[in-house]
Coordinates of C-alpha atoms in Angstrom, one line a residue:
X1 CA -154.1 1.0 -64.1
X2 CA -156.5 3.6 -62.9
X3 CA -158.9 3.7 -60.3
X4 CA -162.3 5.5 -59.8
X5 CA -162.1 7.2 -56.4
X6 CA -164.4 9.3 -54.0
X7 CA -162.4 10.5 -50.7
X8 CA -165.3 12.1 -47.2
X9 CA -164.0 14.5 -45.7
X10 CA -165.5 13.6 -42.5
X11 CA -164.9 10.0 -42.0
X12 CA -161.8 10.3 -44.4
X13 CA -163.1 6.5 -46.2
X14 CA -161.9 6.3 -49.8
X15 CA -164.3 4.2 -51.8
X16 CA -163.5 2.5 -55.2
X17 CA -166.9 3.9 -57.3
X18 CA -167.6 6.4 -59.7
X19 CA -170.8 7.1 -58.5
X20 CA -172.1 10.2 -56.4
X21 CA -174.4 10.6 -53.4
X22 CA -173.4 10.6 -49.8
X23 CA -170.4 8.6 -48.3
X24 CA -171.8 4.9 -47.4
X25 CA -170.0 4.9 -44.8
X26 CA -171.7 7.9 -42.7
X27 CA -173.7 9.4 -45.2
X28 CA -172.2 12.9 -44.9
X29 CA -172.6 15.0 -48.4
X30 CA -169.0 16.2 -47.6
X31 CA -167.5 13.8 -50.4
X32 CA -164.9 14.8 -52.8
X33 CA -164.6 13.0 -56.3
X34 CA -165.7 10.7 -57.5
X35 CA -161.9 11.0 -59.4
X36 CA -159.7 9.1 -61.5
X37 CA -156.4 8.3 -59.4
X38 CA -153.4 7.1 -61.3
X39 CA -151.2 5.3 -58.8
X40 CA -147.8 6.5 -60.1
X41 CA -145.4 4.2 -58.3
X42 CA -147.1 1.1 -57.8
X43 CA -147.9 -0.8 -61.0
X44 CA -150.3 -4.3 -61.0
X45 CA -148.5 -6.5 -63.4
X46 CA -149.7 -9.7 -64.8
X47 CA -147.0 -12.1 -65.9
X48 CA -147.1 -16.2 -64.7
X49 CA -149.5 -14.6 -62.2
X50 CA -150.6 -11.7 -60.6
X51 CA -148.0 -9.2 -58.7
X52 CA -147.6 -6.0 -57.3
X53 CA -144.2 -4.0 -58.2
X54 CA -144.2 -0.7 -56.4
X55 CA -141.5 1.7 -57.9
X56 CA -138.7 4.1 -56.3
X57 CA -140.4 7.5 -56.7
X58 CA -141.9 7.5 -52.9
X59 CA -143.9 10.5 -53.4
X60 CA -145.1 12.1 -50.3
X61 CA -148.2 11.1 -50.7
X62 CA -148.0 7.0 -50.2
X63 CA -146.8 8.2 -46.6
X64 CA -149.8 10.1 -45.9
X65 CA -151.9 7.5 -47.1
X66 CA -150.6 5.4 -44.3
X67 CA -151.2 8.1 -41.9
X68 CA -155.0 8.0 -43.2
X69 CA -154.9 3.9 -42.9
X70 CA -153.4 4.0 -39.3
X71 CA -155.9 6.8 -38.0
X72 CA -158.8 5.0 -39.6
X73 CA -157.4 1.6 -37.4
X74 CA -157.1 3.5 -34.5
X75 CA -160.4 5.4 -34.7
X76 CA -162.4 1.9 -35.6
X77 CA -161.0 0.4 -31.9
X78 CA -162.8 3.3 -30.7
X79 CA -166.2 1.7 -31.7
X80 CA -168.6 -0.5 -29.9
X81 CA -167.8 -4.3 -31.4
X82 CA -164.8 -3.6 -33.0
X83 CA -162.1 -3.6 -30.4
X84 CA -161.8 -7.7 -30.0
X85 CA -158.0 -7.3 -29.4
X86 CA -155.2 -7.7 -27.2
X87 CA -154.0 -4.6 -25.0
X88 CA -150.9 -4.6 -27.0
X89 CA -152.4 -4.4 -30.5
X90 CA -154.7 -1.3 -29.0
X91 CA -150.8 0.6 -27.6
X92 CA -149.2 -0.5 -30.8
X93 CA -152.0 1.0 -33.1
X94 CA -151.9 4.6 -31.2
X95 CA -147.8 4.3 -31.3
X96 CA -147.9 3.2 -34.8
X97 CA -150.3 6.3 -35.8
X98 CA -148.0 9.0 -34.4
X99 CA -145.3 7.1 -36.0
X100 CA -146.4 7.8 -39.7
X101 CA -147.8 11.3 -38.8
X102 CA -144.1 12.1 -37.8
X103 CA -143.0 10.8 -40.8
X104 CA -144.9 12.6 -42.7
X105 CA -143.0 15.8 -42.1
X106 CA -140.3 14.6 -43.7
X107 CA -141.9 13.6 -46.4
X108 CA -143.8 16.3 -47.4
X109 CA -140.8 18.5 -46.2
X110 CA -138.1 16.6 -48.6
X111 CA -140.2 15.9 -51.6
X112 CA -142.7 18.0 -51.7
X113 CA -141.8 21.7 -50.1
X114 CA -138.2 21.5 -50.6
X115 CA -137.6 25.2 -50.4
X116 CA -136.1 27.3 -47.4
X117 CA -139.2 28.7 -46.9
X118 CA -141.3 26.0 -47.3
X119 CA -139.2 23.3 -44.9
X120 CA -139.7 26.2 -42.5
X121 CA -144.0 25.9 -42.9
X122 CA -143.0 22.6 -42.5
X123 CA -141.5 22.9 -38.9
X124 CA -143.8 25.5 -37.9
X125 CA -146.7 23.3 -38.6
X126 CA -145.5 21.1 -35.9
X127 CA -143.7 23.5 -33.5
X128 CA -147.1 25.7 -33.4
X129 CA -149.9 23.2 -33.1
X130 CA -150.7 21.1 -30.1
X131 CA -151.4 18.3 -31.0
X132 CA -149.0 17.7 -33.7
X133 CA -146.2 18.8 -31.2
X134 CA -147.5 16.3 -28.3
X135 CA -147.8 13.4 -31.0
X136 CA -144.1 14.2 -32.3
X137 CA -143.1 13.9 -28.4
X138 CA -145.5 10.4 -28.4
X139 CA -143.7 9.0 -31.7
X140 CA -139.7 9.9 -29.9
X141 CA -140.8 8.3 -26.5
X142 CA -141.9 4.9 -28.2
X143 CA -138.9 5.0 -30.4
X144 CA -136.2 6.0 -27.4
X145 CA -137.2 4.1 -24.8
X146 CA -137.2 7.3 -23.0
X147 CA -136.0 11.1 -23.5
X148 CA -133.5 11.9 -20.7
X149 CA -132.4 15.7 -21.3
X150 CA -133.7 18.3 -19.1
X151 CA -136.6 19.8 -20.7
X152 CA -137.0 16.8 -22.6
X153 CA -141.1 16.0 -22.4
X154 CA -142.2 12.0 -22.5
X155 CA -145.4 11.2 -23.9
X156 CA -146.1 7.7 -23.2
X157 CA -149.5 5.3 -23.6
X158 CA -150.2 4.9 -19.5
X159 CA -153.3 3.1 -19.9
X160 CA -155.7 1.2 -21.8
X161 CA -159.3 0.8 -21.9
X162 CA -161.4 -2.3 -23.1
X163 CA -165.8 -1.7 -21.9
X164 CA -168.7 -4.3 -22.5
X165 CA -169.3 -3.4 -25.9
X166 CA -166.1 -4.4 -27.0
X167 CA -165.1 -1.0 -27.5
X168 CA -161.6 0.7 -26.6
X169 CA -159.9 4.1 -25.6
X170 CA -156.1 4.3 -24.7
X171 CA -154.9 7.2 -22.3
X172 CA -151.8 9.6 -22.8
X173 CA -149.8 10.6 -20.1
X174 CA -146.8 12.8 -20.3
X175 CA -144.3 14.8 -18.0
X176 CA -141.6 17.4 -18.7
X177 CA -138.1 15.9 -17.6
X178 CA -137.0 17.4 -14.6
X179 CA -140.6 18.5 -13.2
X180 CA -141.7 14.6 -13.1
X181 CA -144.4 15.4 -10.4
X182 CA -146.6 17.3 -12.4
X183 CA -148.3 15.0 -15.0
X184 CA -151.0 15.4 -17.8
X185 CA -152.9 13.4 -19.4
X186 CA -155.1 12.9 -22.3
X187 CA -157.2 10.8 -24.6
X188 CA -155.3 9.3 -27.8
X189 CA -157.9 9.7 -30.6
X190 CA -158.7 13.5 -29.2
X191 CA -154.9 14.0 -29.9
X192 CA -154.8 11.8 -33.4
X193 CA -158.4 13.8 -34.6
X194 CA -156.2 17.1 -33.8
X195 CA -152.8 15.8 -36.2
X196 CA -155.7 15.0 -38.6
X197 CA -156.9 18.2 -38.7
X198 CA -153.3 20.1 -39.0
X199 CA -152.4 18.0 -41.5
X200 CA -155.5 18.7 -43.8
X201 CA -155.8 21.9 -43.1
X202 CA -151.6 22.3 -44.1
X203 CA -151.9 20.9 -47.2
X204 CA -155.1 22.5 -48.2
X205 CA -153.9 25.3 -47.9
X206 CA -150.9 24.5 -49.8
X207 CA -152.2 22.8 -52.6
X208 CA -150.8 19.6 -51.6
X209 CA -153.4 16.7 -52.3
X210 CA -153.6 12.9 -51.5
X211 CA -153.9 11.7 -55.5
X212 CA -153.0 13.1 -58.6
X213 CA -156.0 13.8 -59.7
X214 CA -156.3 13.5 -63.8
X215 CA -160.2 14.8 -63.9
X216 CA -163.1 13.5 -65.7
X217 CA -165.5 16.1 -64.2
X218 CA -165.4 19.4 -62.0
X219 CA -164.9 17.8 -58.9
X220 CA -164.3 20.0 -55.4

């Protein structure tokens, strides 16, 4: 089963159309596609009723699709009306967002740059950008309880936000183990846009794209 996709570059929505124009979601002109996507692993079956059977492959790319669908949560309890939720839900959705942009290292790193070389651009990406490296340090706190070696640096969610218009913001705070005293902090989604960024700009630049792409048109 194929699909006719169109991916924004600026609000990252993927919309099932063939058609062109602007995104309806913001209306940039920055859209990609529209494109025909071939799922690979999962296969829609129809046999005494409808089923999904996903296959074994994994490629790298079903994980940063998830990355895509957690940021999207994330950013949408930023807006005005949309953040009806429990404190909890709000933590668990920033947690669960540096979660699967960790992940994605691997991924990428065992599957799809499998070289010396290229596990290397792999850990650099992360070691040499700031906001990749403080949400790897986010995604180890919530899954250690704490980090306890010297040097170690906890990232943690310290606070959350919920305003009038039904909006919400959650707050980072970290520390370096051993100087405790001296804490920063900073806004989750600034962080998550950054990973966003790093992560598109990476695999631009590596050729490295969300769908197979099998093209009916000239599509950049």
């Amino acid at each position: 089963m194929q699909y006719n996709l169109r991916w924004c570059l600026d609000c990252l929505a993927d919309q099932e159309t063939d058609e062109r124009g602007p995104c309806t979601y913001c209306r940039s002109e920055r859209v990609m596609g529209p494109m025909t996507y071939g799922p690979g692993s999962v296969v829609l079956s129809i046999e005494e009723g409808n089923y999904t059977e996903y296959g074994t492959a994994r490629p790298w790319q079903e994980q940063w699709y998830q990355v895509i669908v957690h940021f999207k949560e994330l950013k949408a309890l930023y807006q005005p009306g949309r953040s009806q939720r429990s404190d909890s839900v709000t933590k668990l959705a920033v947690e669960d967002f540096f979660d699967h942009c960790l992940r994605l290292r691997e991924w990428v790193r065992d599957e799809a740059l499998t070289t010396k070389q290229g596990k290397n651009k792999v850990e650099n990406l992360f070691n040499n950008n700031e906001s990749l490296d403080l949400g790897r340090d986010i995604a180890n706190t919530a899954k250690h309880r704490g980090r306890n070696k010297e040097g170690d640096r906890n990232a943690v969610v310290r606070r959350v936000y919920h305003r009038e218009d039904n909006s919400a913001s959650a707050l980072i705070e970290w520390w370096i183990r051993g100087d405790e005293g001296n804490r920063h902090k900073q806004d989750a989604l600034e962080i998550a846009e950054g990973c966003m960024e790093a992560w598109k700009d990476f695999l631009k630049r590596h050729n490295l794209r969300l769908w197979e792409v099998k093209t009916r048109r000239n599509n950049i």
